XYZ file of C-alpha atoms in Angstrom:
507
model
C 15.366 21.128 -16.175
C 17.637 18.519 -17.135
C 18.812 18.508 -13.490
C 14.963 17.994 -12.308
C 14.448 14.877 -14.322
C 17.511 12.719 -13.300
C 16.812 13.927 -9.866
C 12.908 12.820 -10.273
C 14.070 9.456 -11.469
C 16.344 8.769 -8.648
C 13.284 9.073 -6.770
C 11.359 6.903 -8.896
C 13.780 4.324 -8.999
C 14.358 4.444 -5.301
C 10.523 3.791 -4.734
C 10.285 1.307 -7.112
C 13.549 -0.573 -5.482
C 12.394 0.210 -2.164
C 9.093 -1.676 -2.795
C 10.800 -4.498 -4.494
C 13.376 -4.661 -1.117
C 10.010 -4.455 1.264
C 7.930 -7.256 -0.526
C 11.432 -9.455 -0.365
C 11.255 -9.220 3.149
C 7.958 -9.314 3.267
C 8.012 -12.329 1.635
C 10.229 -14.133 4.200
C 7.788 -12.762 6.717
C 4.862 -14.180 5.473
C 6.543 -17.652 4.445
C 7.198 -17.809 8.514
C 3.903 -16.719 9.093
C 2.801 -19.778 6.916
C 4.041 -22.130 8.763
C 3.018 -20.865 12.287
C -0.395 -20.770 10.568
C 0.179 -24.858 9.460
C 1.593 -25.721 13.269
C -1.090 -23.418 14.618
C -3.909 -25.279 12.604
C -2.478 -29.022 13.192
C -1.897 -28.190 17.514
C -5.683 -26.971 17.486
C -7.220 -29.954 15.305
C -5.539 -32.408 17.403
C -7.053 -30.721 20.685
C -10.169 -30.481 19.304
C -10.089 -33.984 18.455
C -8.409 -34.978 21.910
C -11.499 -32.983 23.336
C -14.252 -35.043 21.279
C -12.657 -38.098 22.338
C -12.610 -37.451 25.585
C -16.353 -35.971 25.505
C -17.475 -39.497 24.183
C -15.104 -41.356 26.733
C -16.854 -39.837 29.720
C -20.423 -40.439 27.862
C -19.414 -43.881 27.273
C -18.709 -44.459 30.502
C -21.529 -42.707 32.218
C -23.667 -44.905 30.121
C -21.602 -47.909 31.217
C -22.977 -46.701 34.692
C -26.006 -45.861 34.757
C -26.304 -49.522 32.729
C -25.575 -51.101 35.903
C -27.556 -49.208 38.071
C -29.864 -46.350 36.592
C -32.321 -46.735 38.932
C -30.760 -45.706 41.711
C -28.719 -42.735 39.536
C -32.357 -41.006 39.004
C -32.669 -41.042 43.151
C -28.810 -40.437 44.595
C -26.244 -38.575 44.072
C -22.894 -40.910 42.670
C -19.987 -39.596 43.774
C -18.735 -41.357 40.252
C -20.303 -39.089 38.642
C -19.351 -36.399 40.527
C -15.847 -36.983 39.891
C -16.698 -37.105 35.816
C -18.268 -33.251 36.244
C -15.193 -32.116 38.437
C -12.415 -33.487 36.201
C -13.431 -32.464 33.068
C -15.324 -29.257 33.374
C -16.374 -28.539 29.991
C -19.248 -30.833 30.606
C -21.760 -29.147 32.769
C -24.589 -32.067 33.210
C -24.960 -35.618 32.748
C -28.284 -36.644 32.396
C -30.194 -39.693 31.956
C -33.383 -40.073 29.218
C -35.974 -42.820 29.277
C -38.088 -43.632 25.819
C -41.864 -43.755 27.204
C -44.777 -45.154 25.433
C -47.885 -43.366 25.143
C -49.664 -46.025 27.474
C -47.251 -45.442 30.199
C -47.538 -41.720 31.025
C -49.401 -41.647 33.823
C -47.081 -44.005 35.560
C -44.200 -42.085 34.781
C -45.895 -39.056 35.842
C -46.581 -41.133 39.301
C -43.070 -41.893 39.401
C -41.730 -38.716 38.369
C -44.191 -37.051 41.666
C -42.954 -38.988 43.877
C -39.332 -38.437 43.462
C -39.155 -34.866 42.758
C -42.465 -33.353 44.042
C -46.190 -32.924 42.833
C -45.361 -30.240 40.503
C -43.483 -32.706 37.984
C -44.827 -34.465 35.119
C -44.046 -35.013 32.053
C -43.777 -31.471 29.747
C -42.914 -30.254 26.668
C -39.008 -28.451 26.820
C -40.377 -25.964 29.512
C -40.393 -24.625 33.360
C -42.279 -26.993 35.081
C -44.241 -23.968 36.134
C -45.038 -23.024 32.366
C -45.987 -26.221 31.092
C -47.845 -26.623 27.774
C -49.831 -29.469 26.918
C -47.994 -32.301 25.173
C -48.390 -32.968 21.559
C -50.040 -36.352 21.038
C -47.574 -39.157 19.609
C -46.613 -42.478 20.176
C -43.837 -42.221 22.712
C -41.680 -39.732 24.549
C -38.209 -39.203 25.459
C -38.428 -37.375 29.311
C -35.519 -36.844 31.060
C -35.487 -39.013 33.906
C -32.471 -37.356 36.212
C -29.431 -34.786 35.737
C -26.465 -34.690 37.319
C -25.662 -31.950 38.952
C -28.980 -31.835 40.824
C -28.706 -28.252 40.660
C -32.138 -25.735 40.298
C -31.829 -25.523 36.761
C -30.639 -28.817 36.292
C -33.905 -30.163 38.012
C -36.395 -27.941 35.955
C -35.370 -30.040 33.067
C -36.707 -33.215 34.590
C -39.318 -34.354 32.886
C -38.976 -32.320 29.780
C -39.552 -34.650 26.668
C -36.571 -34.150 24.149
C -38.424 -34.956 21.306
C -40.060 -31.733 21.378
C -36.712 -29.553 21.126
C -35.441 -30.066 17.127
C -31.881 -30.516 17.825
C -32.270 -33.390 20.434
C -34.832 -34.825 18.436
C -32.357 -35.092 15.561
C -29.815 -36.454 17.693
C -32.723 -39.327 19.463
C -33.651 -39.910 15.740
C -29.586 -40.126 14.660
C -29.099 -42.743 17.431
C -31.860 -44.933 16.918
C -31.108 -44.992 13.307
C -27.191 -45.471 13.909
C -26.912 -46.777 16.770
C -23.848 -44.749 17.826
C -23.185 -41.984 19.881
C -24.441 -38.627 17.774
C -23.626 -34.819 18.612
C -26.803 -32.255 18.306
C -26.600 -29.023 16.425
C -25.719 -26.279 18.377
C -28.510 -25.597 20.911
C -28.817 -23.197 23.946
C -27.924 -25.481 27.465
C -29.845 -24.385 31.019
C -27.030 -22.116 32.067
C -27.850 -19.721 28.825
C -24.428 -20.747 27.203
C -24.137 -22.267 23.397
C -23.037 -26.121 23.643
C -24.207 -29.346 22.381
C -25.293 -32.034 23.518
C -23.611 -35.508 22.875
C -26.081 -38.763 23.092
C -25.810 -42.270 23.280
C -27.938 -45.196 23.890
C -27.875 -47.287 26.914
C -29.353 -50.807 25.854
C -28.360 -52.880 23.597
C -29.530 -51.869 19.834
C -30.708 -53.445 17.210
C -31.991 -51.116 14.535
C -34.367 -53.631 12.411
C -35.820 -56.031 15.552
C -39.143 -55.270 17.167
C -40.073 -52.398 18.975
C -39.091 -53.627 22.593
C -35.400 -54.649 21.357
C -35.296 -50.675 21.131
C -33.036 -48.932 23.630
C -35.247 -48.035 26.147
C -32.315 -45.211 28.111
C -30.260 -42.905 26.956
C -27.159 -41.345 28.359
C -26.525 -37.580 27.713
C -24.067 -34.972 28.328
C -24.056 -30.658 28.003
C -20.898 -29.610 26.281
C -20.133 -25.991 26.424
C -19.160 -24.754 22.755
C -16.560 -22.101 24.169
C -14.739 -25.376 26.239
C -14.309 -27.376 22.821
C -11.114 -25.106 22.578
C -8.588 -24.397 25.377
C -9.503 -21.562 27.055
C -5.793 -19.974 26.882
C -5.947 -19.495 23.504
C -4.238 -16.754 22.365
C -4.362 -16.245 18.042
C -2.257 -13.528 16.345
C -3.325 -10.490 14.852
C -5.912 -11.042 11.498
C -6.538 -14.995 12.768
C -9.826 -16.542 13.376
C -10.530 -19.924 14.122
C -14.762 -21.241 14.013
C -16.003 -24.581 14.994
C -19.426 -25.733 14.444
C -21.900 -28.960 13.689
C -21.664 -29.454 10.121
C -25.153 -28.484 9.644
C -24.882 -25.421 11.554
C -24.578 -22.243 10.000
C -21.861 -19.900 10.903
C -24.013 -18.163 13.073
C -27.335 -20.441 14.189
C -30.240 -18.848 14.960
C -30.238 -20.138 18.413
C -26.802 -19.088 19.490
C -23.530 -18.138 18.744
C -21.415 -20.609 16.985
C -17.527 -20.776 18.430
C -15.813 -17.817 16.217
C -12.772 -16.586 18.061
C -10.012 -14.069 16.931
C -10.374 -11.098 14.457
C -10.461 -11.128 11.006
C -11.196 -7.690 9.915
C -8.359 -6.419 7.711
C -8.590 -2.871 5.920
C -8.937 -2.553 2.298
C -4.995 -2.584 1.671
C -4.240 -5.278 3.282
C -6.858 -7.383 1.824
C -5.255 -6.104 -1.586
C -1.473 -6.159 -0.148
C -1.485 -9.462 1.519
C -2.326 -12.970 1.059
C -5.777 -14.866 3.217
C -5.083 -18.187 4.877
C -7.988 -20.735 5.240
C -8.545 -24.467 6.430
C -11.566 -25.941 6.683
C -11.433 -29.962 7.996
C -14.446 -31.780 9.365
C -13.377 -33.424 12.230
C -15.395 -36.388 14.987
C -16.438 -38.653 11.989
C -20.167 -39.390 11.936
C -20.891 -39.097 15.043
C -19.364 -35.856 16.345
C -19.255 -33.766 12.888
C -17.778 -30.815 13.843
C -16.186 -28.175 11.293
C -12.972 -26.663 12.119
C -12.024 -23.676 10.384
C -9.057 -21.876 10.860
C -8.238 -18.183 8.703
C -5.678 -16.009 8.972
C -5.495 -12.548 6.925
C -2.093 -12.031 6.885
C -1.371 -8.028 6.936
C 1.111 -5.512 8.382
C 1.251 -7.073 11.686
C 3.179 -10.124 10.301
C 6.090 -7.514 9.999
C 8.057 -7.838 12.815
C 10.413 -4.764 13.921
C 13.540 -6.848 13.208
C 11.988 -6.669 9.397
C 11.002 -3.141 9.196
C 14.643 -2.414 10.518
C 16.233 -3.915 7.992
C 13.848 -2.623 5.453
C 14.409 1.053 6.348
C 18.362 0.600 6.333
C 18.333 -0.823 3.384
C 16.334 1.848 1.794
C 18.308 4.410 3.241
C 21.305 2.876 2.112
C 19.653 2.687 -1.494
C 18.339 6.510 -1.199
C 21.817 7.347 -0.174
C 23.407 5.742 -3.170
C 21.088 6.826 -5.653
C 21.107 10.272 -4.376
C 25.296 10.538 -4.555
C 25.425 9.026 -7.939
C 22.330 11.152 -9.718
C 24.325 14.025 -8.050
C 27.759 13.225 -9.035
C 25.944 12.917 -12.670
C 24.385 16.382 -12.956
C 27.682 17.741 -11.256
C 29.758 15.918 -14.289
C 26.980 17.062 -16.566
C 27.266 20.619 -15.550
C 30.709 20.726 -16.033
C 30.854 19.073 -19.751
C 27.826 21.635 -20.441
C 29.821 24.204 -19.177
C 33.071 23.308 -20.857
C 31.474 22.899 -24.357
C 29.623 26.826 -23.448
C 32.980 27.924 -22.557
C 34.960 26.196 -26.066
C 31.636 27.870 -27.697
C 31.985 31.334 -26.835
C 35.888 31.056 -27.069
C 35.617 29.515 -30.826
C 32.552 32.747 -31.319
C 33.415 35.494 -29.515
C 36.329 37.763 -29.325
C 39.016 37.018 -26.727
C 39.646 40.578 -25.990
C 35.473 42.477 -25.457
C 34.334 39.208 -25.677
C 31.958 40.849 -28.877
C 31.041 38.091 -31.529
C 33.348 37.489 -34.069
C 33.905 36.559 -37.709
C 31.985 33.407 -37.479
C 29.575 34.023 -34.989
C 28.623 36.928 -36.863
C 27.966 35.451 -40.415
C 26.104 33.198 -38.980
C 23.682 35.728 -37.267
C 23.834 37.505 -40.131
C 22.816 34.707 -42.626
C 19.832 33.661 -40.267
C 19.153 37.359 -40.540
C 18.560 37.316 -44.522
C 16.881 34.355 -44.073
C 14.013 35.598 -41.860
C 14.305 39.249 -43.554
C 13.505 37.385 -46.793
C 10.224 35.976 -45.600
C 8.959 39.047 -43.577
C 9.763 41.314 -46.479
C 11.580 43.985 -44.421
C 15.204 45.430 -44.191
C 18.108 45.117 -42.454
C 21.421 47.729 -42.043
C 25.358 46.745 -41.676
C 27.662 49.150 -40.353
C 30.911 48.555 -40.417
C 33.065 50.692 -38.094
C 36.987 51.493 -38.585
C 38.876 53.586 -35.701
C 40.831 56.688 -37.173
C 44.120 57.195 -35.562
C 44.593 54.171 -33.779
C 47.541 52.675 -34.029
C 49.853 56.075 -32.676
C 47.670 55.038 -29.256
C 49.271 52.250 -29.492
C 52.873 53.408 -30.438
C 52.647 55.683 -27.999
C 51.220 54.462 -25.089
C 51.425 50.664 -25.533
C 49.209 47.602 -26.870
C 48.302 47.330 -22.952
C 46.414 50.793 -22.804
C 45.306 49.922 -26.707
C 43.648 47.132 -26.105
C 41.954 48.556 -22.758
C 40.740 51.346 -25.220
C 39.297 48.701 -27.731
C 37.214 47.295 -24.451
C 35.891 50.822 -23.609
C 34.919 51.267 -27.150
C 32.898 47.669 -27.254
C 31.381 48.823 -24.221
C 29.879 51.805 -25.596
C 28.999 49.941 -28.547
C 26.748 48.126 -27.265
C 25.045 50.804 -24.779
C 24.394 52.631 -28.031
C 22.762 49.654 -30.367
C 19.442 47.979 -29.681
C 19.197 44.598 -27.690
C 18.248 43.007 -30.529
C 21.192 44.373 -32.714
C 24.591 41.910 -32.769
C 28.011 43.839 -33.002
C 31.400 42.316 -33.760
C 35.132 42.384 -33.590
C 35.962 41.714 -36.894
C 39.941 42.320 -36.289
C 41.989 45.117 -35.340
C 39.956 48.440 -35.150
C 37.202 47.059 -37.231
C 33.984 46.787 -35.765
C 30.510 45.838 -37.799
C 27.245 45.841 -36.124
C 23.830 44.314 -37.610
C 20.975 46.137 -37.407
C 17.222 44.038 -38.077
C 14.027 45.147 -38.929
C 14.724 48.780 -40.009
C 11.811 50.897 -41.469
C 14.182 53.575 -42.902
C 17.460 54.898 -43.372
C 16.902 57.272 -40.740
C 17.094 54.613 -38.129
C 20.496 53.496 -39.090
C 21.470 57.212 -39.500
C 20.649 57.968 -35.872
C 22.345 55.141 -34.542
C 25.496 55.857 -36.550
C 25.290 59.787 -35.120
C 25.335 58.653 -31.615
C 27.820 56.354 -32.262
C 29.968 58.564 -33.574
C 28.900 61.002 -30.393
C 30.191 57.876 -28.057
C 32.962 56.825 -29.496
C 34.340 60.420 -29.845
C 34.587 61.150 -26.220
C 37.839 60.784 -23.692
C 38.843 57.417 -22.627
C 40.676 57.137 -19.043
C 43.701 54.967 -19.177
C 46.149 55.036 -16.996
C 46.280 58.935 -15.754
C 45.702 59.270 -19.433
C 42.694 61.168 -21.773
C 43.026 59.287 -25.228
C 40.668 60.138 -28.047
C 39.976 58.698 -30.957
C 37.373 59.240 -33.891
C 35.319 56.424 -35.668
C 34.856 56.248 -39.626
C 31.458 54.175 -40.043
C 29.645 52.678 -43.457
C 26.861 51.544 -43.918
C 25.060 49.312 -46.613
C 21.368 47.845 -46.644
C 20.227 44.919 -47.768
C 18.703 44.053 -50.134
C 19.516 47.302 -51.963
C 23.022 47.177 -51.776
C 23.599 43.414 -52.228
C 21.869 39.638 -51.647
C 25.167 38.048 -50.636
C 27.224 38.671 -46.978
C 30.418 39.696 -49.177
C 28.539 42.115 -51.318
C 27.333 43.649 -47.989
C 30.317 43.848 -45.842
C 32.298 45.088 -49.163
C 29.821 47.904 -49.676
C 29.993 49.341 -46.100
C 33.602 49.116 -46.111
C 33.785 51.483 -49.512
C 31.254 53.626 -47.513
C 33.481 53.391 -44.702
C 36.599 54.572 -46.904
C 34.206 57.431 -47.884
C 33.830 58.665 -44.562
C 37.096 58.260 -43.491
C 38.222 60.660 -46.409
C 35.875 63.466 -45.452
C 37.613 67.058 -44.457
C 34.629 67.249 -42.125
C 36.336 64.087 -39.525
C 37.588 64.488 -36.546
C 40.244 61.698 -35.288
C 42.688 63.304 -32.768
C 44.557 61.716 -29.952
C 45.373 63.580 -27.008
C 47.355 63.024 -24.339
């Protein structure tokens, strides 16, 4: 049992170092994995930003453009602008927006007829082909031409901004401003999520009349997915999310830019610590929220780390196992010393019996327990007759070989529960417990006798010898050990002077 425990607590202690070893390393793992996750987060806020910047470079000078010469850019192709859509390929149309009074559309409907056919006119944000009927107002922001003059691109000629909400913020935003303003996330001809980035053309001036407001309006699509670089490649538990401040995470209208995976299981959400960064990046007029996460989890454990982890646990299991069992060896062997000084100091060298001590002790806890169950208890005390000639004549050898036979049968003859003793010499006692009568002890001390009586082989020899027994009770005979064993030994003298004994050696 003993054995068990120490052996349990090796194990205990080797888990409990074990997990101490693993969240040391893992420790050093994840510090490392902090600061990819800082350099990860600064190289993609200073693309993004690069990106913005170049988004409103190419509006700015689009707008510088089609200042010069936006009457012609709403009837020709440019290869200039060509060049823009080529080189940076995130944008996917460039497209030029006219603010048109209310007493003016029919002549931009004219206009509008003549240039692109007699199925154009100024719409709502629709096909040409499923027109509704405009919403009466004051003026109207049509798009006058977009670049490339592809089918989709040319449906949106025509279409009044002001009646999608995210353009109209951005038209409102710029008038108010004056700068250059990014939309909310909106859905662009091709089907993809993107924004749209708008500037004015004219010159501004916020609080002047109405005709010192810009008149044009330069405006590029920007493909959400192409605000990032497209070989992007994030870890394990990392996910990175940009969006227009007043987006949500995931606007009605499309799906914001939310790349990676950042679904951890229960235990590593308890296990291991969550990185997040949130910055808002373009300034006023490109407010875009860049969010970067990163669950850390088991992944972040390289090999190298679970290598060193599982040696060194091994090497700890090792340890602990050699020294837990060098300790129960060492312990086995003290317990098995002090067992051995224990029955050496109680028990008879020669039939290994009980002796003097051991047997006043057992006898003493005997009183004790017959004195609180109220019953009896018998001590017979045994003497050999004729002895010592077996020893003069064949020799203590073949004596004390007889005294072994004769604790042998002993104790084939008594009860388990019954203690016998060497007390020295011939003299044998044996304690009897929990007698009813003296009939018990009587019977016992008749087979004895019966036992003890017969032929013992010893060396080619048949050596006999007879048994003189005594026997006293307690409590009638005495309260105290002394009085007891003195009794039974004057019992024992009795028998021992009977005509009736028997005690013959023969050889």
């Amino acid at each position: 049992m003993q054995a068990r425990l120490v052996y349990a607590g090796c194990m205990a202690l080797w888990l409990i170092l074990s997990a101490l070893a693993a969240l040391s390393i893992a420790s050093r793992s994840l510090l490392g994995a902090e600061q990819q996750f800082n350099n990860q987060s600064q190289q993609l806020t200073e693309q993004l930003k690069q990106r913005l910047l170049t988004n409103e470079t190419v509006l700015d000078s689009y707008a510088t453009f089609s200042a010069l010469d936006h009457r012609n850019e709403i009837r020709q192709k440019h290869p200039f602008v060509l060049q823009l859509l080529r080189r940076y390929p995130q944008i996917t149309t460039l497209a030029h927006i006219e603010r048109v009074p209310q007493s003016r559309i029919d002549g931009y409907n004219r206009q509008l007829q003549r240039e692109y056919g007699a199925g154009y006119r100024l719409r709502a944000y629709a096909r040409p082909s499923a027109a509704r009927p405009l919403p009466a107002q004051d003026e109207y922001f049509p798009l006058m031409f977009a670049e490339p003059q592809s089918q989709g691109n040319l449906q949106l000629v025509g279409m009044d901004a002001s009646q999608q909400p995210q353009l109209r913020e951005a038209l409102q935003e710029t008038l108010n401003s004056g700068r250059t303003t990014l939309s909310r996330q909106l859905r662009l001809p091709d089907g993809e999520a993107g924004y749209v980035l708008l500037r004015s053309i004219d010159k501004h001036q916020a609080s002047g009349p109405l005709e010192l407001q810009p008149r044009h309006f330069a405006m590029l699509f920007i493909r959400a997915d192409s605000l990032l670089p497209p070989d992007l490649i994030l870890p394990p538990g990392m996910a990175v999310s940009v969006r227009h401040r007043d987006d949500p995470l995931r606007p009605p209208g499309g799906q914001a830019l939310l790349l990676g995976n950042s679904h951890p299981d229960a235990l590593e959400r308890l296990l291991f610590p969550r990185l997040e960064t949130s910055q808002l990046l373009g300034g006023a007029g490109q407010p875009l929220r860049f969010t970067l996460s990163w669950q850390q989890g088991w992944a972040q454990i390289g090999l190298f780390e679970w290598v060193v982890w599982l040696l060194l646990s091994l090497l700890l299991g090792s340890g602990l196992a050699l020294a837990s069992y060098s300790f129960v060896r060492s312990n086995n062997s003290r317990r098995l010393r002090e067992s051995q000084l224990f029955h050496l100091a109680n028990h008879d060298r020669l039939t290994g019996l009980a002796n003097r001590n051991l047997f006043y002790d057992r006898l003493q806890h005997a009183i004790s327990r017959v004195d609180r169950s109220g019953k009896r208890l018998a001590l017979l005390f045994l003497d050999l007759d004729r002895f010592k000639p077996v020893n003069d004549t064949y020799g203590h050898i073949a004596g004390d070989r007889v005294l072994q036979l004769i604790a042998a049968r002993i104790q084939d003859v008594i009860r388990n529960e019954d203690t016998v003793a060497r007390l020295g010499g011939d003299e044998f006692v044996i304690l009897m417990e929990d007698i009813e009568s003296n009939r018990e002890a009587d019977k016992v001390v008749a087979r004895l006798k019966q036992a003890i009586q017969m032929p013992y082989p010893v060396d080619q020899h048949r050596i006999m010898v007879g048994v003189s027994i005594g026997i006293a009770y307690y409590p009638e005979d005495g309260l105290l050990i002394d009085e007891l064993l003195a009794v039974a030994d004057r019992k024992m003298y009795g028998n021992k002077q009977s005509p009736n004994r028997q005690s013959e050696t023969v050889a």
